[in-house]
Coordinates of C-alpha atoms in Angstrom, one line a residue:
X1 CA 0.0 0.0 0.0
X2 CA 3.0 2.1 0.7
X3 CA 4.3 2.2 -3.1
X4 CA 0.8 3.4 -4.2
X5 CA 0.5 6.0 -2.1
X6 CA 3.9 7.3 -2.5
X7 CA 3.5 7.2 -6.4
X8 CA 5.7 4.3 -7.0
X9 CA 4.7 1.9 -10.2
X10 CA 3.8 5.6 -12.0
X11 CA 6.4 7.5 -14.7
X12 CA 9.0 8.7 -12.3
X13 CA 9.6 12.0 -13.9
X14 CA 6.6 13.0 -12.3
X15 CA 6.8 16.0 -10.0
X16 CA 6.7 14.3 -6.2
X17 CA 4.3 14.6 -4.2
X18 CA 3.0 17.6 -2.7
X19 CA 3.6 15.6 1.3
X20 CA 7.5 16.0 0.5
X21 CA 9.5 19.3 0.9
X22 CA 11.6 19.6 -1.8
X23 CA 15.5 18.6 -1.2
X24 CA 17.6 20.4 1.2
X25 CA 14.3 22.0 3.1
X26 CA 13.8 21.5 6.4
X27 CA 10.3 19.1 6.9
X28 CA 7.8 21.0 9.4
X29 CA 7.6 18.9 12.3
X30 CA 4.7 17.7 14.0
X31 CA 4.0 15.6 16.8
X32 CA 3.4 12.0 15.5
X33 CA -0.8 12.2 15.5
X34 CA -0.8 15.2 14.2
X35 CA 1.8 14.2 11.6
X36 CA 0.0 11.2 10.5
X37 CA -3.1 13.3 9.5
X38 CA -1.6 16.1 8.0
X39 CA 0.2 13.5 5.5
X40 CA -3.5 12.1 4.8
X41 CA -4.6 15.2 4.1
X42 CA -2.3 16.7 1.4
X43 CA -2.3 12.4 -0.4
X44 CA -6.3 12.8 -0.7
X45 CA -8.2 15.0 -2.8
X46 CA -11.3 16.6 -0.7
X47 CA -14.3 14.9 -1.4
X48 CA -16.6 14.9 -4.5
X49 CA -13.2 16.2 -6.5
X50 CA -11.7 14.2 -8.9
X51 CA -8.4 11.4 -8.7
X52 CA -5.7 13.5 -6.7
X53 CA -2.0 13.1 -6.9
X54 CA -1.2 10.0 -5.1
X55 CA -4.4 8.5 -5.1
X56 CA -3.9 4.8 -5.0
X57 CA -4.9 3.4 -9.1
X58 CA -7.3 1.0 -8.1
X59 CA -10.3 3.0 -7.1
X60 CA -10.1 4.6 -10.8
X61 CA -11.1 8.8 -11.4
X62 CA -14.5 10.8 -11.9
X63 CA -17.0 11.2 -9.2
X64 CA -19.0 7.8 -9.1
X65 CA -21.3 6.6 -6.5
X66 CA -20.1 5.9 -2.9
X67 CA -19.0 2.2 -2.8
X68 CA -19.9 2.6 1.5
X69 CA -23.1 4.1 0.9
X70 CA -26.0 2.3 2.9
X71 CA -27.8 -0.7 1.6
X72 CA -25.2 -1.8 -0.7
X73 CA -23.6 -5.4 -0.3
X74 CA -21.6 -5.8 3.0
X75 CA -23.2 -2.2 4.1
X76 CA -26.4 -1.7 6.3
X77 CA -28.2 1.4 6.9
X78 CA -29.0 2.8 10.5
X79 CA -32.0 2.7 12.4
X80 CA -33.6 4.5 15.8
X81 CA -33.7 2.7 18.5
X82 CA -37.5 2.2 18.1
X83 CA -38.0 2.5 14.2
X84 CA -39.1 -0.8 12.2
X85 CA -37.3 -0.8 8.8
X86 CA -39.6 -3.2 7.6
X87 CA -42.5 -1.3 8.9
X88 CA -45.3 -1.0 5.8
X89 CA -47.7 1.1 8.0
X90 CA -50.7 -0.6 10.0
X91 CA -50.8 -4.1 9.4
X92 CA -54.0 -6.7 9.6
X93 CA -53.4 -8.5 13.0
X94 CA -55.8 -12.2 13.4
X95 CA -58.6 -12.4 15.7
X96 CA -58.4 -8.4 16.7
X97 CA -62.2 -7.6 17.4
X98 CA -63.8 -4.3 15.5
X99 CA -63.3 -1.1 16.4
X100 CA -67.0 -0.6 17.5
X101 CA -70.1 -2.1 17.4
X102 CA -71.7 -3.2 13.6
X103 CA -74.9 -1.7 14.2
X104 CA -77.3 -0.4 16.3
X105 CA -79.1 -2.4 19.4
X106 CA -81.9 -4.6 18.0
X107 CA -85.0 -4.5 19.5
X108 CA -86.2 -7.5 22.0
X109 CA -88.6 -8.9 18.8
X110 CA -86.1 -8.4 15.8
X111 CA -83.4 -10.2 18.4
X112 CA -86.0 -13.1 19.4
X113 CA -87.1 -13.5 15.6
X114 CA -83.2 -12.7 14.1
X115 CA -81.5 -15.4 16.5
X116 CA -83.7 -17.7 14.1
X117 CA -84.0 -16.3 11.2
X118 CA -81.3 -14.3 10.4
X119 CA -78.7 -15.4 12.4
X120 CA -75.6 -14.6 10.9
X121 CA -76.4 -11.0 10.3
X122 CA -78.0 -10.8 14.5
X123 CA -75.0 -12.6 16.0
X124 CA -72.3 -9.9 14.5
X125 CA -74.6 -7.1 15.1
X126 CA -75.1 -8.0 19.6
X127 CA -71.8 -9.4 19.5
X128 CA -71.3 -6.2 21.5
X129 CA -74.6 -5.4 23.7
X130 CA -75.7 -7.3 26.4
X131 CA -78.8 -8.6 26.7
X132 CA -80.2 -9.7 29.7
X133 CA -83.3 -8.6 30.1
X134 CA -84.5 -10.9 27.1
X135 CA -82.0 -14.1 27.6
X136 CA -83.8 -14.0 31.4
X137 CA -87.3 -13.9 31.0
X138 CA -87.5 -15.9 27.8
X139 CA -85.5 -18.9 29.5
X140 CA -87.6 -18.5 32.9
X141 CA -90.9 -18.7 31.1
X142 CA -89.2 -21.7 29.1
X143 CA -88.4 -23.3 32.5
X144 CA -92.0 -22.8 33.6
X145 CA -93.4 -24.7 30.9
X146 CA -90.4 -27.4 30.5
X147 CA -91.2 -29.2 32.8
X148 CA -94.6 -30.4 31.1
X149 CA -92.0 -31.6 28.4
X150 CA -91.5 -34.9 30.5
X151 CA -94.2 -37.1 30.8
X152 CA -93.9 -38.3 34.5
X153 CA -93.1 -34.9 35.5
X154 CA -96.4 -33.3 33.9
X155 CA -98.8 -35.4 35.6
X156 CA -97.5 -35.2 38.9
X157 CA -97.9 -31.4 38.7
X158 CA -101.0 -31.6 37.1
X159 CA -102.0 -34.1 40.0
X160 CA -100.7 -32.2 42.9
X161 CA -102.0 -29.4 44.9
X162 CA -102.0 -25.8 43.3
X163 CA -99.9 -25.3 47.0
X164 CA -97.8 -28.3 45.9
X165 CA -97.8 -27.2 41.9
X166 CA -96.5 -23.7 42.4
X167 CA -93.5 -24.0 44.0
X168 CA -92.5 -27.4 41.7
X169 CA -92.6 -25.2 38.8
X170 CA -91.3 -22.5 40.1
X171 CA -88.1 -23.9 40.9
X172 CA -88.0 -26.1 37.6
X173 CA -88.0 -22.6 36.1
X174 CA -85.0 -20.6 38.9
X175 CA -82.9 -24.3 37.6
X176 CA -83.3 -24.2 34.6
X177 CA -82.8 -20.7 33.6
X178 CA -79.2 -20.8 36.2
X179 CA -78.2 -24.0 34.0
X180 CA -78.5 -22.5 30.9
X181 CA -76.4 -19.3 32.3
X182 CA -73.6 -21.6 33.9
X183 CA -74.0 -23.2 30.2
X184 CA -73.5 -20.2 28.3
X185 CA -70.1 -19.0 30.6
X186 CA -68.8 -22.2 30.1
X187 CA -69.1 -22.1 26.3
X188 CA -67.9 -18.7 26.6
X189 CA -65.2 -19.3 28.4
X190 CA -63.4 -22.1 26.0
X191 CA -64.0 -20.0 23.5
X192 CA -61.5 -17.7 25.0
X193 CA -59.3 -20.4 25.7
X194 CA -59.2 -21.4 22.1
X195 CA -58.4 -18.0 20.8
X196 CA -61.3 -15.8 21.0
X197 CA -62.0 -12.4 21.8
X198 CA -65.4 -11.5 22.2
X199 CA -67.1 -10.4 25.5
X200 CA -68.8 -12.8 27.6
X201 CA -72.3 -11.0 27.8
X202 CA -73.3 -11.1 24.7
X203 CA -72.1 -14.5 24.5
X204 CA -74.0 -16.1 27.5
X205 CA -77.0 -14.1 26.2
X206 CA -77.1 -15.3 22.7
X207 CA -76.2 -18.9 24.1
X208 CA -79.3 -18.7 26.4
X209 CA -81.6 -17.4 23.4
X210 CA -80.5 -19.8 21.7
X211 CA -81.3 -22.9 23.9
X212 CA -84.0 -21.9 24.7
X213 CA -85.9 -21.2 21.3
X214 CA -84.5 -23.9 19.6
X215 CA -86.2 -26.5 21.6
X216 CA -89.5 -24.5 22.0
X217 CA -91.2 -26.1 18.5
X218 CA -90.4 -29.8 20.8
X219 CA -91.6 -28.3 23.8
X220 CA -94.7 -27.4 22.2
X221 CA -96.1 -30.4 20.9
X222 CA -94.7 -32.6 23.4
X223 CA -97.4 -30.8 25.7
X224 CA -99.9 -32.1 23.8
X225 CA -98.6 -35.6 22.0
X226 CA -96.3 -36.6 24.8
X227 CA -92.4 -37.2 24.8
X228 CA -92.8 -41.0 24.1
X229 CA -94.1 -40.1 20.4
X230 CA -91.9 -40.9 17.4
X231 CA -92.8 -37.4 15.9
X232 CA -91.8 -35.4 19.2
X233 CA -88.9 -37.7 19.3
X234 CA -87.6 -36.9 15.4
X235 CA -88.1 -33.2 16.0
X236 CA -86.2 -33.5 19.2
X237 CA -83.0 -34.3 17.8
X238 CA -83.3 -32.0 14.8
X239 CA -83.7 -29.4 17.0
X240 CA -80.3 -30.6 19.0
X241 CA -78.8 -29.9 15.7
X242 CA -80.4 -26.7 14.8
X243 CA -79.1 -25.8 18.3
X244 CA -75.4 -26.9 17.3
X245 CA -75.5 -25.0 14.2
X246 CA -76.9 -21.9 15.5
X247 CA -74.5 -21.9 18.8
X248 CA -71.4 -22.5 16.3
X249 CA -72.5 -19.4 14.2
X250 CA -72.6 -17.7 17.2
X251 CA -69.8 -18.1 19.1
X252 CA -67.9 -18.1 15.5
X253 CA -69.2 -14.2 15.1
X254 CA -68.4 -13.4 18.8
X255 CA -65.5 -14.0 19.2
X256 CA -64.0 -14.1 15.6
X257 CA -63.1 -18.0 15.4
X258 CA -63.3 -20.5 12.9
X259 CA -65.6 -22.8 12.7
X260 CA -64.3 -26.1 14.1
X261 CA -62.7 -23.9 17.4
X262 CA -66.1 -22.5 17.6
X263 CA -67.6 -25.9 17.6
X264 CA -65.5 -27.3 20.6
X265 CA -66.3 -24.2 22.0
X266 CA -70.1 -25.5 21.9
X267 CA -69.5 -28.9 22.6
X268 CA -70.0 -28.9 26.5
X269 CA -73.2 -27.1 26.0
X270 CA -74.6 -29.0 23.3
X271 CA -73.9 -32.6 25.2
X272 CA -75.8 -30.5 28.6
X273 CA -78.5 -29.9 26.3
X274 CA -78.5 -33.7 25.2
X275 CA -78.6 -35.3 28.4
X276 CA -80.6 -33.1 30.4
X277 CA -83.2 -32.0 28.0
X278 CA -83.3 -34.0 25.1
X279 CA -82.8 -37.4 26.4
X280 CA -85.3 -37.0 29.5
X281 CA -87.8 -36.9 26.6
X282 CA -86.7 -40.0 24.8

């Protein structure tokens, strides 16, 4: 490196360089850092110049770009501390919940009839409003009248004392409506476990609805027919179904899951709803 920068390897009737005194001159003295940069100093040309005297060959003349500039090969650029380089602005992250609510609170008839009939479109909509006053009294009056769903059951109320009666179906109703609510936190809560993030609420409300209304049309005519009939039997079980479909929509739109999570989500519920209600019937 030395013979470059001294101009060795050039024509040597070149004039020498401009760090040498000429002969017989005394050299200015400097202490030995300060030497060392004033010799670097007068061998480079200032920068964005052309090739200087004494400039080694190999990096060639004419201002071309800077071979340490950042993001070449074997160069990196700086960052802050807390920049992202590969930041692309806001980015889409899975399972985040809206930023508000998808419409408006339904009314206590368009949320009774939409749980039915238009369930997609009522799930996302309550996924954020509780509703309690409706999940409550529709699954107490469904516990008053449950109970006339079982065929031993009914005629012992209907043969008892109104004193007797009362307090038989009262209870029936206070049990059934805190089953269906320990129901609807357990469903919500592996729902969370497996991912979700919707509010629990809305989720035991809609679970409660659900159960409920579902299994009124083989409430209904198992009043009348009986549980023992084939016909109140068939509709019992596709009503078990209707339930699982309906409580895997939900919990799918509350909480932002896939189907299959949303199922197992449901699962405990829906086998509760098989033993205790379904199968009491057949």
């Amino acid at each position: 490196m030395a013979g470059f920068r001294n101009g060795r390897g050039r024509d040597n009737r070149e004039a020498p360089p401009q760090g040498h005194p000429p002969y017989g001159q005394p050299q200015q003295q400097y202490p030995y850092g300060q030497q060392q940069q004033h010799q670097r100093q007068q061998q480079w040309p200032p920068s964005g110049g052309g090739q200087g005297y004494g400039e080694p060959e190999y990096f060639g003349g004419g201002a071309g770009p800077d071979p340490y500039a950042a993001n070449n090969p074997g160069h990196t650029q700086a960052f802050s501390v807390h920049e992202d380089p590969y930041s692309q602005g806001a980015t889409y992250q899975a399972g985040a919940a809206p930023a508000g609510p998808v419409g408006p609170r339904l009314h206590w008839k368009e949320l009774l009839s939409g749980v039915v009939l238009r369930p997609n479109r009522t799930y996302l909509q309550m996924r954020d409003y509780a509703m309690w006053g409706p999940a409550l009294i529709v699954t107490f009056v469904y516990g008053l009248i449950a109970i006339f769903g079982f065929d031993g059951a009914r005629e012992d109320v209907i043969n008892a004392t109104m004193s007797a009666a009362i307090p038989y179906v009262l209870s029936t109703a206070v049990a059934v409506t805190l089953s269906f609510f320990i129901l609807g936190v357990v469903t919500h809560t592996l729902a969370r476990q497996l991912g979700g993030d919707g509010a629990w609420q809305p989720t035991v409300g809609l679970s409660m609805l659900i159960a409920c209304l579902t299994d009124a049309p083989r409430l209904v005519v198992g009043m009348f027919l009986g549980g023992d009939e084939m016909f109140v039997q068939v509709l019992g079980w596709a009503t078990w179904l209707a339930a699982g479909a309906l409580l895997t929509s939900m919990v799918s739109r509350s909480h932002d899951l896939p189907w299959p999570k949303a199922l197992a989500a449901s699962a405990i519920q829906l086998i509760a709803l098989l033993s205790i209600i379904k199968l009491g019937t057949f």
